[in-house]
């Protein structure tokens, strides 16, 4: 097995161009588990850990957006600038694994693995994030919705590196909540990200672990926008709240597995969405 | 492997919180676990396991595997020179499957090769042809006489009834329920590992292994190798937890066979996933109980049926079963009983010993019943338990009289007196709330519940088993050297033994010799027994040495040795001025004594379940405070209050460690730890999906030690390892019931059990 450890993005891109099928590794918190289980046996590995460009945070106030390097560890999203402007992402980052995992794991890896239970992904989805990819001779930006193709499948092409994701700074409440069977370090049984855009009067709801990939509840979003004025804080009537939850649950597509049941997952996203909507209007 | 010198200036005698000598090394990653073992020129061993819960083996083709470079040996059932099976009580488990595989993970072959990766490829290249059979995975079905047996000995491993008193009594109050307990894993952190080094000439073997009982391993390994016991020499490898899972042997025979076959050292170690397949688990059980009581809540009669799923092989199922049936009354008086218990074979993973050993299952059932009884009689959970609490001198449903100190009512009262935690506030930190880092729940979503659990647990082995312990003490130049085969699995004998020597002999320096089979058996580190048994043996050996020392001093200084006593580090004349330090008195002499401690004999149960089958008992009460998000079915255990009957505290910090650890394990069973099975296949053999409590799940523990020295126990101290994990499970379940009003007849309680 060969392991290349490039120090710059340029070197990393050269390396992937020379060997497009080489396995990329960032924090290794997904990949090493797969290697340990013999699910993957890479022969050539390109380690991105030393590439500082992948750990940058760029805040563009003019465009009202933040671009986060694909290799930035979660631990650095829990507090500070990102937590202030993208609280839902900070909350999602805090739910990932343990301190050890959060100091290594990254959004790039979460996108690379593209598990429906990946905790960063519902936030990226609810915020309509853009995934920025680069190869030695080209670069492109893809909507996260197009990037996530299916269970553990994404739109990255051989030779491409995910360099960053760009997320809008939205004016309005946003939050993330995740159900697991224990109080920390647990794979999501069901999760929900809710973002209210007070300026445009819209809401975005994305669900994790209740479908082959992250689910955006677009029908419910537009239904709610037609029921209430989302540009201001409103009290949502109990009936409306109930219907909101039910509609969210109906958009989910959960399955039974050893972690939970489809019925519970459907119920959980219903409750989480209702609670997040209540929080959005009370804070 | 190396002996450890323990010097101390603080006089770490009995009663002090002496620190374990291996503690810092374990925390800093310097401790040598058996998985760290290494030998020059060693090969790696690995095991081929069955992917089917039940199948007939038609053919095993090793030819392709042998062609792989680096493969040195492949062995199957045909290569076992001695006994083809092993087992703790009945020897029914094949070293390698012969004609049938009976559970997923059953060993079929083992390979030795130059590298773990070569092993893996060799295993993949072994072609096994199976005729896949329909697995038997329902324990109740296994009892039916019409169900075809999956083993030549039949499906029922043991049936034990208890029939005593009035069989027709009907109480004014009758409550009943059927309770289920899921399969828990011991989930120790230090994975199975061993190093086997063959003697030159191949007539013997030396093994370094993480186990719970060196001499029992030795006996079973030797029988399979067809070697005399003394040709199989075992040394304890560093053990990272056990909880019962190392009572049965796992890779020992495979490793030894490969070493003898290749004439080279063999190292074997399991991965986490393989560990789930490679050791026994806690028995899943289904228990029906009906209680008859007076209107005022006095229990008059219990009827019960217990079914324990032993999985594919017997392991300790028969002993686990009798613990279940004999403890089904709980720590409560009861004169009339109609109890029927079964331990059966199925094609589920084999089950055997785990902390609490059959009593955990019984306790969950009887404590759930006590709460039902309380409601039916209009009493509080505390009052119903106090009214029925047994005392020393009470007769159990087995006819055995409880001779142990039995402070049941005191355990309950002192637990009740512990302050409840402060109520949840609106400003609580989010991580303190149910759901933890998932931020699912706000204070208004949370209901707090309180629940109780009280238990009785037998100590040591039962039913005529003489599980004695041996220890040797040598005193020379003020240094005591202790030798024993007592396995340290984390329980703390490594700190207790020197404490005993310091107290008895007045020495400061205590050397712990290697733990190996070079001395008589110490029995297993299980059944809450080592402080009592090996503690008794070390105490006995040190006392013999002290007597010889007094004789020596008496002779030399012309004093009657009976007048001499130890005071700190001196020998003093009780009625004169004479005083000499132990160091000085023992300089130039060598005193060497060995002592065997035996507990009192016990009896087998007769057909009606009558007999003095247990040695002694310990008691504990738990009160759980649990926050529940009823709508989402999520829980967080806030506080466990406990008062435990410990006899005497020999090391406060070590005792508290056992209590806190046991509570965490009982909490795991209550709300998250379960091996999920689907037609005999494990769905979650990893720590990703087999969930253990994290720091955010662990409650605050407020513990009171009830110290009423046990006259039978050599040091007055009862075993404290198992009780903490027993009644905490029903206490937590009861607290969730209290918060939700649900019956919750099954643990672990899952979110969907609460919210639907
Ligand atoms: C104990 C434990 C707990 C965990 N808990 C959680 C949890 O609670 N929530 C959660 O969401 N996840 C969890 N995970 C999974 C994991 O930590 C996350 O998915 C994390 O985001 C992976 O990031 P990484 O940098 O470690 O990825 P890696 O393991 O380094 O990579 C993962 C995949 O992404 C690809 N990749 C990585 N970087 C790039 C890049 N820049 N361009 C292209 N491809 C790339 C890799 O090739 C690989 O296929 C846990 C893992 C462990 C071991």
CSV table of C-alpha atoms in Angstrom, one decimal, chain B residues 334-562:
chain,number,residue,atom,x,y,z
B,334,UNK,CA,-42.3,-16.3,51.3
B,335,UNK,CA,-43.3,-19.7,52.5
B,336,UNK,CA,-45.2,-21.2,49.6
B,337,UNK,CA,-43.8,-21.6,46.1
B,338,UNK,CA,-44.5,-23.3,42.9
B,339,UNK,CA,-41.6,-22.6,40.6
B,340,UNK,CA,-40.6,-24.3,37.3
B,341,UNK,CA,-37.4,-23.4,35.5
B,342,UNK,CA,-35.9,-24.4,32.2
B,343,UNK,CA,-32.5,-23.8,30.6
B,344,UNK,CA,-32.6,-24.8,27.0
B,345,UNK,CA,-30.4,-25.2,23.9
B,346,UNK,CA,-31.3,-23.2,20.8
B,347,UNK,CA,-29.4,-22.1,17.7
B,348,UNK,CA,-28.9,-18.7,19.3
B,349,UNK,CA,-25.4,-17.7,20.5
B,350,UNK,CA,-24.3,-19.6,23.6
B,351,UNK,CA,-25.0,-18.0,26.9
B,352,UNK,CA,-23.3,-18.4,30.2
B,353,UNK,CA,-21.8,-16.4,32.9
B,354,UNK,CA,-22.3,-12.7,33.3
B,355,UNK,CA,-22.2,-10.5,36.4
B,356,UNK,CA,-25.3,-11.3,38.3
B,357,UNK,CA,-25.5,-14.8,36.9
B,358,UNK,CA,-29.2,-15.6,36.6
B,359,UNK,CA,-30.2,-13.4,39.4
B,360,UNK,CA,-30.4,-10.3,37.2
B,361,UNK,CA,-33.2,-11.9,35.2
B,362,UNK,CA,-35.1,-13.1,38.3
B,363,UNK,CA,-34.7,-9.7,40.0
B,364,UNK,CA,-36.1,-7.8,37.0
B,365,UNK,CA,-39.2,-10.0,37.2
B,366,UNK,CA,-39.7,-10.0,41.0
B,367,UNK,CA,-39.1,-6.3,41.4
B,368,UNK,CA,-41.6,-5.5,38.6
B,369,UNK,CA,-44.0,-7.6,40.5
B,370,UNK,CA,-43.4,-5.8,43.8
B,371,UNK,CA,-44.5,-2.6,42.3
B,372,UNK,CA,-47.6,-4.2,40.9
B,373,UNK,CA,-48.3,-5.6,44.4
B,374,UNK,CA,-47.7,-2.2,46.0
B,375,UNK,CA,-50.3,-0.6,43.7
B,376,UNK,CA,-52.8,-3.5,44.3
B,377,UNK,CA,-52.4,-3.0,48.1
B,378,UNK,CA,-52.3,0.7,48.0
B,379,UNK,CA,-48.8,0.9,49.4
B,380,UNK,CA,-45.7,2.8,48.4
B,381,UNK,CA,-42.9,0.9,46.7
B,382,UNK,CA,-40.8,1.4,49.9
B,383,UNK,CA,-43.6,0.1,52.2
B,384,UNK,CA,-44.4,-3.0,50.3
B,385,UNK,CA,-40.7,-3.9,50.3
B,386,UNK,CA,-40.1,-3.2,54.0
B,387,UNK,CA,-43.2,-5.3,54.9
B,388,UNK,CA,-41.7,-8.3,53.2
B,389,UNK,CA,-38.0,-7.8,53.8
B,390,UNK,CA,-36.3,-11.0,54.9
B,391,UNK,CA,-34.1,-11.1,58.0
B,392,UNK,CA,-31.3,-13.5,59.1
B,393,UNK,CA,-32.9,-16.7,60.2
B,394,UNK,CA,-35.7,-16.6,57.5
B,395,UNK,CA,-36.2,-19.8,55.5
B,396,UNK,CA,-36.0,-19.5,51.7
B,397,UNK,CA,-38.3,-21.3,49.3
B,398,UNK,CA,-35.5,-23.9,49.0
B,399,UNK,CA,-35.7,-24.6,52.7
B,400,UNK,CA,-32.3,-23.1,53.2
B,401,UNK,CA,-32.1,-20.8,56.3
B,402,UNK,CA,-30.5,-17.4,55.6
B,403,UNK,CA,-27.6,-17.5,58.0
B,404,UNK,CA,-25.9,-14.5,56.4
B,405,UNK,CA,-26.2,-11.0,57.9
B,406,UNK,CA,-29.4,-9.8,56.1
B,407,UNK,CA,-29.9,-6.1,56.5
B,408,UNK,CA,-32.6,-5.8,53.8
B,409,UNK,CA,-34.8,-3.3,55.6
B,410,UNK,CA,-31.8,-1.2,56.5
B,411,UNK,CA,-30.6,-1.2,52.9
B,412,UNK,CA,-34.1,0.1,51.9
B,413,UNK,CA,-34.3,2.7,54.7
B,414,UNK,CA,-30.9,4.1,54.1
B,415,UNK,CA,-31.4,4.3,50.4
B,416,UNK,CA,-34.7,6.1,51.1
B,417,UNK,CA,-32.9,8.6,53.3
B,418,UNK,CA,-30.6,9.7,50.5
B,419,UNK,CA,-31.7,13.1,49.2
B,420,UNK,CA,-33.4,13.2,45.9
B,421,UNK,CA,-31.6,15.2,43.2
B,422,UNK,CA,-32.7,18.8,42.7
B,423,UNK,CA,-35.6,19.2,40.3
B,424,UNK,CA,-34.9,20.0,36.7
B,425,UNK,CA,-34.8,23.7,36.1
B,426,UNK,CA,-35.7,25.7,33.0
B,427,UNK,CA,-32.2,26.9,32.7
B,428,UNK,CA,-30.5,23.4,32.8
B,429,UNK,CA,-27.6,23.0,30.4
B,430,UNK,CA,-28.8,21.3,27.2
B,431,UNK,CA,-26.3,18.4,27.7
B,432,UNK,CA,-27.9,17.6,31.1
B,433,UNK,CA,-31.3,17.1,29.5
B,434,UNK,CA,-32.7,13.9,28.0
B,435,UNK,CA,-31.4,13.4,24.5
B,436,UNK,CA,-28.0,15.0,25.5
B,437,UNK,CA,-26.0,16.3,22.6
B,438,UNK,CA,-28.9,15.5,20.2
B,439,UNK,CA,-30.8,18.5,21.6
B,440,UNK,CA,-34.1,16.7,21.3
B,441,UNK,CA,-35.8,17.7,24.5
B,442,UNK,CA,-36.5,20.8,26.5
B,443,UNK,CA,-37.5,20.8,30.1
B,444,UNK,CA,-41.2,21.0,29.2
B,445,UNK,CA,-40.9,17.7,27.3
B,446,UNK,CA,-39.5,15.9,30.3
B,447,UNK,CA,-41.2,13.9,33.1
B,448,UNK,CA,-39.2,12.7,36.1
B,449,UNK,CA,-39.8,9.3,37.5
B,450,UNK,CA,-38.6,7.4,40.6
B,451,UNK,CA,-38.3,3.7,40.9
B,452,UNK,CA,-37.1,1.0,43.3
B,453,UNK,CA,-35.2,-2.3,43.1
B,454,UNK,CA,-33.9,-4.5,45.9
B,455,UNK,CA,-32.1,-7.7,45.5
B,456,UNK,CA,-30.6,-10.8,47.1
B,457,UNK,CA,-27.5,-12.4,45.5
B,458,UNK,CA,-25.7,-15.6,46.4
B,459,UNK,CA,-21.9,-15.4,46.9
B,460,UNK,CA,-19.5,-18.1,45.7
B,461,UNK,CA,-20.3,-21.3,43.9
B,462,UNK,CA,-23.3,-23.4,44.8
B,463,UNK,CA,-24.6,-26.9,44.8
B,464,UNK,CA,-21.7,-28.9,46.3
B,465,UNK,CA,-19.0,-27.1,44.4
B,466,UNK,CA,-15.8,-26.7,46.5
B,467,UNK,CA,-14.4,-23.6,44.8
B,468,UNK,CA,-11.5,-23.2,47.2
B,469,UNK,CA,-8.6,-20.7,47.0
B,470,UNK,CA,-4.9,-21.2,47.6
B,471,UNK,CA,-2.3,-18.6,48.6
B,472,UNK,CA,1.3,-18.7,49.7
B,473,UNK,CA,3.1,-16.2,51.8
B,474,UNK,CA,6.8,-15.9,52.3
B,475,UNK,CA,8.4,-13.5,54.7
B,476,UNK,CA,12.0,-12.6,54.5
B,477,UNK,CA,13.9,-9.5,55.7
B,478,UNK,CA,10.8,-7.6,56.2
B,479,UNK,CA,9.4,-8.3,52.8
B,480,UNK,CA,6.3,-10.4,52.2
B,481,UNK,CA,5.9,-12.2,48.9
B,482,UNK,CA,2.5,-13.4,48.0
B,483,UNK,CA,1.8,-16.1,45.5
B,484,UNK,CA,-1.6,-17.2,44.3
B,485,UNK,CA,-3.4,-17.9,41.0
B,486,UNK,CA,-6.1,-15.4,41.7
B,487,UNK,CA,-7.0,-13.7,38.4
B,488,UNK,CA,-7.1,-9.9,38.4
B,489,UNK,CA,-9.8,-8.8,35.9
B,490,UNK,CA,-10.1,-5.3,37.2
B,491,UNK,CA,-11.9,-6.1,40.5
B,492,UNK,CA,-8.9,-5.1,42.6
B,493,UNK,CA,-7.4,-8.1,44.2
B,494,UNK,CA,-4.0,-6.7,43.1
B,495,UNK,CA,-4.5,-4.0,45.7
B,496,UNK,CA,-6.4,-5.9,48.3
B,497,UNK,CA,-3.9,-8.8,48.7
B,498,UNK,CA,-1.0,-6.5,49.8
B,499,UNK,CA,-3.4,-4.6,52.1
B,500,UNK,CA,-4.2,-7.9,53.9
B,501,UNK,CA,-0.5,-8.8,54.2
B,502,UNK,CA,0.3,-5.3,55.6
B,503,UNK,CA,-2.5,-5.6,58.2
B,504,UNK,CA,-1.8,-9.1,59.3
B,505,UNK,CA,2.0,-9.1,59.2
B,506,UNK,CA,3.0,-5.5,59.9
B,507,UNK,CA,5.1,-5.3,56.8
B,508,UNK,CA,5.3,-2.4,54.4
B,509,UNK,CA,6.8,-4.1,51.4
B,510,UNK,CA,4.8,-6.7,49.6
B,511,UNK,CA,5.9,-8.4,46.5
B,512,UNK,CA,3.2,-10.0,44.3
B,513,UNK,CA,4.6,-13.1,42.5
B,514,UNK,CA,3.5,-14.0,39.0
B,515,UNK,CA,-0.1,-15.2,38.8
B,516,UNK,CA,0.2,-18.7,37.2
B,517,UNK,CA,-0.6,-22.4,37.7
B,518,UNK,CA,2.6,-22.9,39.7
B,519,UNK,CA,0.4,-23.0,42.8
B,520,UNK,CA,-2.9,-24.5,43.7
B,521,UNK,CA,-6.2,-23.1,42.3
B,522,UNK,CA,-7.7,-19.9,43.4
B,523,UNK,CA,-11.1,-20.6,41.8
B,524,UNK,CA,-12.7,-18.3,39.4
B,525,UNK,CA,-12.7,-14.5,39.6
B,526,UNK,CA,-16.5,-14.5,39.5
B,527,UNK,CA,-19.5,-15.0,41.7
B,528,UNK,CA,-18.4,-12.1,43.9
B,529,UNK,CA,-16.0,-14.5,45.5
B,530,UNK,CA,-12.4,-13.5,45.4
B,531,UNK,CA,-12.3,-11.1,48.3
B,532,UNK,CA,-13.9,-13.8,50.4
B,533,UNK,CA,-12.1,-16.8,49.0
B,534,UNK,CA,-8.7,-15.6,47.9
B,535,UNK,CA,-8.8,-12.9,50.5
B,536,UNK,CA,-9.4,-15.7,53.0
B,537,UNK,CA,-6.5,-17.7,51.6
B,538,UNK,CA,-4.0,-14.7,51.7
B,539,UNK,CA,-5.2,-13.9,55.2
B,540,UNK,CA,-4.8,-17.5,56.3
B,541,UNK,CA,-1.3,-17.8,54.8
B,542,UNK,CA,-0.2,-14.5,56.4
B,543,UNK,CA,-1.6,-15.6,59.7
B,544,UNK,CA,0.3,-18.8,59.6
B,545,UNK,CA,3.5,-16.9,58.8
B,546,UNK,CA,2.7,-14.5,61.6
B,547,UNK,CA,2.4,-17.3,64.0
B,548,UNK,CA,5.7,-18.8,62.9
B,549,UNK,CA,7.3,-15.3,63.3
B,550,UNK,CA,5.9,-14.9,66.8
B,551,UNK,CA,7.3,-18.4,67.7
B,552,UNK,CA,10.7,-17.4,66.3
B,553,UNK,CA,10.7,-14.1,68.2
B,554,UNK,CA,9.4,-15.8,71.3
B,555,UNK,CA,12.2,-18.3,71.2
B,556,UNK,CA,14.9,-15.8,70.5
B,557,UNK,CA,13.8,-13.3,73.2
B,558,UNK,CA,12.3,-15.8,75.6
B,559,UNK,CA,8.7,-14.5,75.5
B,560,UNK,CA,5.6,-16.6,75.2
B,561,UNK,CA,4.5,-16.2,71.6
B,562,UNK,CA,0.9,-16.0,72.6
